Amino acid sequence: MRYLEVTVPKGKRAAVIDILEDEGIEYVVSDETSGRGYTAVVRFPIPTRAVEPVLDRLRQAGISEDASVVVIDAETVISEEFSTLREQYSHGGQAGSRTSRQVLRTKADELTPPFTIYAVMLLISAVVATAGLLADSPAVVIGAMVIAPLLGPALAANVGIVTGDSRLKSTGFSYQIVGVAIVIGASIGLATLARLAGLEPAGVDIVVATELQERVAPNLFSLAVALGAGIAGILSLTRGFSEAIVGVMIAAALIPPSAAVGITVAWGMYGAATGAAVLVIVNVLSINLAALATLWIAGYRPQGLFEVSPTRTPTYTYAAIFGIALLVLAAPLAGITLLDFHTTELESVATDEAETVLEEPQYADREVDDVTVELDGNYPIQSVDRIVITVTGQTPGPEPGLAERLHAAISQHSDESLVVEVQYVVAEEHGDVGD
């Protein structure tokens, strides 16, 4: 339920009261004596779902952008007429209430913190995320996501687009761009210090860390988090779900890959940095496109209260920009996805062929221990470098002709030139302990 207080301009008092009478709304009218061009102040309770249509009708009656409209949450309204009005707007008793466009603007604005607080929180988040990636600690990375205030800007930009609020739109986009830049810059600084101090994970190659690997060579499945975050963010705003959980989801799509850009730049791995940067940009586009589409589908259209010009064209324009840019930048991710599928298939084929070859009598004392397809490390789009087959046996040393047999068997399943490497491991036998 909501309680509205509306200032009525001169000459519009009768029209406003006629609308409220026609809607069956109980109201109280007070004379306005401030001399600011208003003749009265009207106060009335209405169901949440009635806010948008009633304000739209009042706008048509002359309540323009210069008027003052205050929307307040109401705990309880005891009135038979209000019960009738609530039943009228209940739409068959469906659960949940759609937030009006007018309230939506306010909520999106409130979720965007002052810039100083925003920048400080992102700096802290960047430091924590960078430390978590360098330490290969998922728990620390999750902690960085929790404190990142990225929900408000992502939602504000798109609410501004569909409602024609240029200030909200520019604030949302500028916060997103500056926020990503802050995280990348802070990550470069911290990672540079870590490198100079000799804190290199895994000894040499930082990309071997699992938490970093998945950010520098992302595939199409990485888009699921960003698209889901954009949709969930709008639903949380319009339906009153928990914004905190959705905020973590949006941060998960932006903070770790932004920190990965900083780390790889600090280590001079510019190919890996490019892969992480593409993921950041793609996730930003995905979040905004999903949020914009969800708002439009949810019915937040032009021609509401205080909207001077239609927003249909700007909405379509931004959706087209987001969509086209996303398709272009998603192409490398598609290539990485195909490589992942190819690598998995090649590993399965190599395993089957190796087991088949080693079943032959001359290799009776040999077994396949492991099969790995290694990539060349040329991020972001890599290629197959070699297939490593680890063979165990009772005798040390290579088996004459085995590598050639395995290469011939595996190569027939691929059109590319393959390198097959066979590694031998001596298996130790442990005798049974007697009674």
mmCIF file of C-alpha atoms in Angstrom, residues 30 73 78 216 226 239-240 266 268 284 344 368-369 371 390 400 415 418:
data_model
loop_
_atom_site.group_PDB
_atom_site.id
_atom_site.type_symbol
_atom_site.label_atom_id
_atom_site.label_comp_id
_atom_site.label_asym_id
_atom_site.label_seq_id
_atom_site.Cartn_x
_atom_site.Cartn_y
_atom_site.Cartn_z
ATOM 1 C CA SER A 30 -6.051 20.933 2.111
ATOM 2 C CA ASP A 73 4.761 3.245 2.244
ATOM 3 C CA ILE A 78 -8.785 0.623 7.548
ATOM 4 C CA VAL A 216 41.773 -15.262 -18.893
ATOM 5 C CA ALA A 226 26.135 -11.788 -16.305
ATOM 6 C CA ARG A 239 9.376 -7.089 -7.160
ATOM 7 C CA GLY A 240 11.059 -6.408 -3.848
ATOM 8 C CA ALA A 266 51.407 -6.625 -14.074
ATOM 9 C CA GLY A 268 53.334 -8.759 -18.777
ATOM 10 C CA VAL A 284 29.092 -5.367 -18.711
ATOM 11 C CA THR A 344 37.451 -32.847 -24.301
ATOM 12 C CA VAL A 368 47.408 -46.160 -19.267
ATOM 13 C CA ASP A 369 47.705 -44.020 -16.155
ATOM 14 C CA VAL A 371 45.882 -38.775 -20.754
ATOM 15 C CA THR A 390 51.371 -41.389 -19.053
ATOM 16 C CA PRO A 400 60.089 -49.241 -28.678
ATOM 17 C CA ASP A 415 42.627 -33.412 -39.290
ATOM 18 C CA LEU A 418 49.187 -33.732 -33.458
#
